[in-house]
Every structure is written in structure tokens, then in C-alpha cells.
Amino acid sequence: MEFKFDIKDLAEAVIVRIDHTLKPVGYDEEDENIQRRVAMIIDEMGKASARAQNLKMPITTAEKLSKSDNIIYLLTEQINEETFAVVGILKMGWKKLYLFDKKGIRSEAMVYCLLDFYIHETRQRQGYGNQLFEYMLKDNELEAKQLAIDRPSKKMLQFMQKHYSLKKLVDQGNNFVIFEEFFDIPGLTQ
Ligand code: ACO
């Protein structure tokens, strides 16, 4: 998705992390212009993600982000001096979940949850999603099996199987999905 403005001041790297301030993490200056542009990008990408998943309402909006402690990872591409493309978004957040293992035993854990994930249609199946996902894992020093996924699409489940060999789901009785391997990690639940 192309946006007609220079983002040298916004995106110094290919992947930018945005938090509730609607500015890149660590960007300390007050700059309403940046916040307006970031809000526009997030709203547009949120809508595109909802369309791609056949959802009635976007899961991701700038307003929701501003009232949360979620992080959005933006994958960008500078096309020329004035134009840049946002290739994809990945929204993550910590949640306290009651989890059931495959024997149905309940525990409680703070789990890093994948809340929204979208790569633009023109770029899907070319490794961009994996690039963004890997960056997020490294950034948090986590492994894929430690995540929960909120209402995963079929493509999402295929993505997890292809890149991380994760396919056995443990039913949680809610919208979140975790994989059997989650319970291999000692000390995650209590
Ligand atoms: N059909 C089936 N599997 C797919 C498809 C597709 N159209 N697109 C991606 N995948 C899976 C496959 O396993 C694929 O491997 P393959 O091409 O060898 O079959 C693998 O993902 C490709 O990996 P990447 O290229 O790294 O992934 P991509 O850049 O396509 O990003 C994503 C994956 C985010 C799921 C993307 O396809 C997308 O935006 N899909 C539409 C929206 C969506 O479903 N988002 C996830 C919703 S769940 C949630 O947000 C909580």
C-alpha cells in the first residue's frame, strides 16, 4: 500500500515498531505530523487486514492502539524519494490467559499474543511475513511456540506449519489458539 510522503523521519529502518504514542518506539520528539501519518497508515492497514480476513470491523485502528500497550511492527519499503509502501503489519500484545493443556488441565500464564497480521496482497508468499515475524521473535527473545494466536486464519495456520512446523492445536475454548509445544517449555504456566 503506497503513501505519498517522505518517511525518512519516520522509518529509519525497514521495520518500525509503533506503540501507543503513535510514534516509532524511542522517538521522543513531539511531532503531530508524524502521529497523523502513523495513524493514517495504521487505519488503512487495519482496514486492509480486516478485508483480507473477511472481518466486519478492523481489529487494528490507531485509536485502539493509542489506548493499549500493544506494539505494531510495520514492514516498509521506500520506493522513491517521495513515495513509500507499507508492506505489512503485525500487532502483538501480552495477555493473561487461562490455558488448557491437551489433558484439559488448567493453568494461568502471561502469553505474548499475535493479534493481527497482514501482508499486502501483492507481496504475499514471498517471505515478507516471515521476515516481519522473525524480527518480532528476536525483538522479544521468544520462540514461535511460545505465542498464542487470536482467531488464526487458514493462511496463518499454514504459515505456522511451514515456517515453524507447528500444527497441533490445543483447544482453549475461546478465540485463542496455542500449539502443543507451548507446554514443552518449563515454567511458563502456573
Ligand atoms: N494460501 C495458503 N497458505 C498461505 C497463503 C495462501 N494464500 N499465503 C501465505 N500462506 C502460508 C503458506 O504456508 C505459505 O507457504 P507456501 O507459499 O510455501 O505455501 C507461507 O504462508 C508463506 O510465508 P510468507 O511468504 O513468509 O508469508 P506471507 O508474507 O504471505 O504472510 C500472512 C503470511 C500474514 C498470513 C499473509 O498471507 C496474509 O496477510 N494473509 C491474509 C491475512 C491473514 O490471513 N492474516 C492472518 C490472520 S490471523 C491473525 O491476524 C490473528
Short mmCIF file of N, CA, C and O in Angstrom, two decimals, residues 82-146:
data_model
loop_
_atom_site.label_atom_id
_atom_site.label_comp_id
_atom_site.label_asym_id
_atom_site.label_seq_id
_atom_site.Cartn_x
_atom_site.Cartn_y
_atom_site.Cartn_z
N GLU A 82 9.81 10.29 -2.59
CA GLU A 82 8.55 10.79 -2.03
C GLU A 82 7.53 9.72 -1.70
O GLU A 82 6.53 10.00 -1.07
N THR A 83 7.77 8.54 -2.17
CA THR A 83 6.74 7.52 -2.02
C THR A 83 7.29 6.33 -1.27
O THR A 83 8.42 5.91 -1.51
N PHE A 84 6.49 5.83 -0.37
CA PHE A 84 6.91 4.59 0.27
C PHE A 84 5.73 3.66 0.38
O PHE A 84 4.57 4.07 0.28
N ALA A 85 6.04 2.41 0.53
CA ALA A 85 4.98 1.41 0.65
C ALA A 85 5.06 0.77 2.02
O ALA A 85 6.15 0.57 2.55
N VAL A 86 3.89 0.50 2.57
CA VAL A 86 3.86 -0.33 3.77
C VAL A 86 3.51 -1.73 3.28
O VAL A 86 2.46 -1.94 2.66
N VAL A 87 4.40 -2.62 3.53
CA VAL A 87 4.24 -3.98 3.01
C VAL A 87 3.35 -4.81 3.95
O VAL A 87 2.56 -5.63 3.51
N GLY A 88 3.48 -4.58 5.25
CA GLY A 88 2.68 -5.39 6.17
C GLY A 88 2.69 -4.86 7.59
O GLY A 88 3.48 -3.98 7.94
N ILE A 89 1.77 -5.40 8.39
CA ILE A 89 1.72 -5.06 9.82
C ILE A 89 1.59 -6.34 10.64
O ILE A 89 1.01 -7.33 10.20
N LEU A 90 2.11 -6.24 11.85
CA LEU A 90 1.97 -7.35 12.81
C LEU A 90 1.70 -6.71 14.16
O LEU A 90 2.50 -5.93 14.66
N LYS A 91 0.52 -7.02 14.73
CA LYS A 91 0.18 -6.42 16.03
C LYS A 91 0.29 -7.48 17.13
O LYS A 91 -0.28 -8.56 17.00
N MET A 92 1.02 -7.14 18.18
CA MET A 92 1.30 -8.09 19.27
C MET A 92 0.93 -7.46 20.61
O MET A 92 1.01 -6.24 20.79
N GLY A 93 0.57 -8.31 21.57
CA GLY A 93 0.30 -7.78 22.91
C GLY A 93 0.32 -8.89 23.95
O GLY A 93 -0.01 -10.04 23.65
N TRP A 94 0.70 -8.53 25.18
CA TRP A 94 0.71 -9.51 26.28
C TRP A 94 -0.69 -9.64 26.85
O TRP A 94 -1.36 -8.63 27.09
N LYS A 95 -1.09 -10.89 27.13
CA LYS A 95 -2.39 -11.12 27.76
C LYS A 95 -2.25 -12.23 28.79
O LYS A 95 -1.50 -13.17 28.60
N LYS A 96 -3.03 -12.05 29.87
CA LYS A 96 -3.08 -13.12 30.87
C LYS A 96 -4.16 -14.10 30.41
O LYS A 96 -5.32 -13.71 30.26
N LEU A 97 -3.75 -15.32 30.15
CA LEU A 97 -4.72 -16.30 29.63
C LEU A 97 -4.83 -17.49 30.56
O LEU A 97 -3.84 -17.91 31.18
N TYR A 98 -6.03 -18.03 30.65
CA TYR A 98 -6.22 -19.33 31.30
C TYR A 98 -6.04 -20.37 30.19
O TYR A 98 -6.73 -20.29 29.17
N LEU A 99 -5.12 -21.26 30.39
CA LEU A 99 -4.78 -22.20 29.33
C LEU A 99 -5.13 -23.63 29.73
O LEU A 99 -5.03 -23.99 30.90
N PHE A 100 -5.52 -24.41 28.75
CA PHE A 100 -5.76 -25.84 28.97
C PHE A 100 -4.73 -26.62 28.18
O PHE A 100 -4.55 -26.35 26.99
N ASP A 101 -4.07 -27.56 28.84
CA ASP A 101 -3.16 -28.40 28.07
C ASP A 101 -3.97 -29.53 27.43
O ASP A 101 -5.20 -29.57 27.58
N LYS A 102 -3.31 -30.46 26.73
CA LYS A 102 -4.12 -31.43 25.97
C LYS A 102 -4.85 -32.42 26.88
O LYS A 102 -5.77 -33.09 26.44
N LYS A 103 -4.44 -32.48 28.16
CA LYS A 103 -5.20 -33.32 29.10
C LYS A 103 -6.34 -32.54 29.74
O LYS A 103 -7.06 -33.05 30.60
N GLY A 104 -6.46 -31.27 29.38
CA GLY A 104 -7.55 -30.45 29.92
C GLY A 104 -7.20 -29.82 31.27
O GLY A 104 -8.07 -29.27 31.94
N ILE A 105 -5.92 -29.88 31.67
CA ILE A 105 -5.52 -29.28 32.95
C ILE A 105 -5.32 -27.78 32.76
O ILE A 105 -4.64 -27.34 31.83
N ARG A 106 -5.96 -27.01 33.67
CA ARG A 106 -5.96 -25.56 33.50
C ARG A 106 -4.79 -24.90 34.21
O ARG A 106 -4.41 -25.30 35.31
N SER A 107 -4.22 -23.90 33.59
CA SER A 107 -3.17 -23.10 34.23
C SER A 107 -3.34 -21.65 33.78
O SER A 107 -4.21 -21.34 32.96
N GLU A 108 -2.49 -20.82 34.32
CA GLU A 108 -2.59 -19.40 34.01
C GLU A 108 -1.22 -18.91 33.54
O GLU A 108 -0.21 -19.33 34.11
N ALA A 109 -1.21 -18.05 32.54
CA ALA A 109 0.10 -17.56 32.08
C ALA A 109 -0.05 -16.22 31.37
O ALA A 109 -1.11 -15.91 30.81
N MET A 110 1.02 -15.43 31.45
CA MET A 110 1.09 -14.23 30.61
C MET A 110 1.65 -14.70 29.27
O MET A 110 2.75 -15.27 29.22
N VAL A 111 0.89 -14.51 28.24
CA VAL A 111 1.30 -15.05 26.93
C VAL A 111 1.38 -13.89 25.93
O VAL A 111 0.52 -12.99 25.93
N TYR A 112 2.41 -13.93 25.10
CA TYR A 112 2.53 -12.92 24.05
C TYR A 112 1.64 -13.35 22.90
O TYR A 112 1.80 -14.45 22.36
N CYS A 113 0.68 -12.50 22.56
CA CYS A 113 -0.35 -12.91 21.61
C CYS A 113 -0.23 -12.18 20.28
O CYS A 113 -0.02 -10.96 20.25
N LEU A 114 -0.38 -12.95 19.22
CA LEU A 114 -0.43 -12.37 17.88
C LEU A 114 -1.88 -11.96 17.64
O LEU A 114 -2.79 -12.79 17.64
N LEU A 115 -2.11 -10.67 17.48
CA LEU A 115 -3.46 -10.13 17.45
C LEU A 115 -3.93 -9.78 16.03
O LEU A 115 -5.12 -9.85 15.74
N ASP A 116 -3.00 -9.39 15.19
CA ASP A 116 -3.35 -9.07 13.80
C ASP A 116 -2.08 -9.16 12.96
O ASP A 116 -1.01 -8.74 13.41
N PHE A 117 -2.23 -9.70 11.77
CA PHE A 117 -1.06 -9.93 10.92
C PHE A 117 -1.53 -9.84 9.48
O PHE A 117 -2.49 -10.52 9.10
N TYR A 118 -0.88 -8.99 8.72
CA TYR A 118 -1.32 -8.80 7.33
C TYR A 118 -0.15 -8.38 6.46
O TYR A 118 0.59 -7.46 6.79
N ILE A 119 0.00 -9.05 5.35
CA ILE A 119 0.96 -8.66 4.32
C ILE A 119 0.15 -8.32 3.06
O ILE A 119 -0.79 -9.04 2.71
N HIS A 120 0.51 -7.21 2.45
CA HIS A 120 -0.27 -6.75 1.29
C HIS A 120 -0.37 -7.84 0.23
O HIS A 120 0.60 -8.58 0.00
N GLU A 121 -1.53 -7.90 -0.40
CA GLU A 121 -1.81 -8.97 -1.38
C GLU A 121 -0.71 -9.12 -2.43
O GLU A 121 -0.40 -10.23 -2.86
N THR A 122 -0.12 -7.98 -2.87
CA THR A 122 0.89 -8.05 -3.93
C THR A 122 2.20 -8.66 -3.43
O THR A 122 3.11 -8.92 -4.22
N ARG A 123 2.33 -8.84 -2.13
CA ARG A 123 3.61 -9.31 -1.57
C ARG A 123 3.49 -10.64 -0.82
O ARG A 123 4.47 -11.11 -0.26
N GLN A 124 2.29 -11.20 -0.78
CA GLN A 124 2.15 -12.45 -0.01
C GLN A 124 2.92 -13.60 -0.66
O GLN A 124 3.17 -13.60 -1.85
N ARG A 125 3.28 -14.55 0.17
CA ARG A 125 4.00 -15.77 -0.25
C ARG A 125 5.36 -15.46 -0.89
O ARG A 125 5.81 -16.16 -1.78
N GLN A 126 6.01 -14.39 -0.42
CA GLN A 126 7.36 -14.07 -0.92
C GLN A 126 8.33 -13.91 0.23
O GLN A 126 9.39 -13.33 0.09
N GLY A 127 7.91 -14.36 1.43
CA GLY A 127 8.82 -14.34 2.58
C GLY A 127 8.75 -13.08 3.43
O GLY A 127 9.42 -12.99 4.46
N TYR A 128 7.93 -12.10 3.03
CA TYR A 128 7.86 -10.86 3.81
C TYR A 128 7.24 -11.11 5.20
O TYR A 128 7.70 -10.56 6.20
N GLY A 129 6.21 -11.95 5.23
CA GLY A 129 5.57 -12.24 6.52
C GLY A 129 6.56 -12.88 7.48
O GLY A 129 6.66 -12.50 8.65
N ASN A 130 7.35 -13.79 6.95
CA ASN A 130 8.33 -14.46 7.79
C ASN A 130 9.40 -13.48 8.28
O ASN A 130 9.84 -13.55 9.43
N GLN A 131 9.79 -12.55 7.43
CA GLN A 131 10.78 -11.53 7.82
C GLN A 131 10.26 -10.71 9.01
O GLN A 131 10.97 -10.48 10.00
N LEU A 132 9.01 -10.30 8.92
CA LEU A 132 8.41 -9.48 9.99
C LEU A 132 8.25 -10.30 11.28
O LEU A 132 8.56 -9.84 12.37
N PHE A 133 7.79 -11.52 11.13
CA PHE A 133 7.54 -12.42 12.26
C PHE A 133 8.86 -12.74 12.99
O PHE A 133 8.94 -12.70 14.21
N GLU A 134 9.89 -13.02 12.20
CA GLU A 134 11.21 -13.34 12.79
C GLU A 134 11.77 -12.14 13.56
O GLU A 134 12.36 -12.29 14.63
N TYR A 135 11.58 -10.96 13.00
CA TYR A 135 12.05 -9.74 13.67
C TYR A 135 11.37 -9.60 15.04
O TYR A 135 12.01 -9.32 16.04
N MET A 136 10.05 -9.83 15.06
CA MET A 136 9.29 -9.73 16.30
C MET A 136 9.79 -10.76 17.33
O MET A 136 9.95 -10.45 18.52
N LEU A 137 10.04 -11.98 16.87
CA LEU A 137 10.51 -13.02 17.81
C LEU A 137 11.85 -12.60 18.43
O LEU A 137 12.04 -12.68 19.64
N LYS A 138 12.77 -12.15 17.58
CA LYS A 138 14.10 -11.74 18.08
C LYS A 138 13.98 -10.56 19.02
O LYS A 138 14.63 -10.50 20.06
N ASP A 139 13.13 -9.63 18.66
CA ASP A 139 12.94 -8.42 19.45
C ASP A 139 12.47 -8.76 20.87
O ASP A 139 12.78 -8.06 21.83
N ASN A 140 11.74 -9.87 20.99
CA ASN A 140 11.20 -10.26 22.30
C ASN A 140 11.90 -11.48 22.90
O ASN A 140 11.48 -11.98 23.94
N GLU A 141 12.92 -11.96 22.19
CA GLU A 141 13.64 -13.16 22.62
C GLU A 141 12.68 -14.31 22.91
O GLU A 141 12.70 -14.93 23.97
N LEU A 142 11.79 -14.54 21.96
CA LEU A 142 10.80 -15.60 22.10
C LEU A 142 10.91 -16.59 20.94
O LEU A 142 11.47 -16.27 19.89
N GLU A 143 10.33 -17.78 21.17
CA GLU A 143 10.22 -18.75 20.09
C GLU A 143 8.75 -18.78 19.64
O GLU A 143 7.85 -18.48 20.43
N ALA A 144 8.55 -19.21 18.39
CA ALA A 144 7.19 -19.20 17.84
C ALA A 144 6.22 -20.01 18.70
O ALA A 144 5.07 -19.64 18.86
N LYS A 145 6.71 -21.11 19.28
CA LYS A 145 5.81 -21.98 20.05
C LYS A 145 5.33 -21.33 21.35
O LYS A 145 4.40 -21.82 21.99
N GLN A 146 5.94 -20.23 21.74
CA GLN A 146 5.54 -19.55 22.97
C GLN A 146 4.38 -18.58 22.77
O GLN A 146 3.89 -17.99 23.72
#
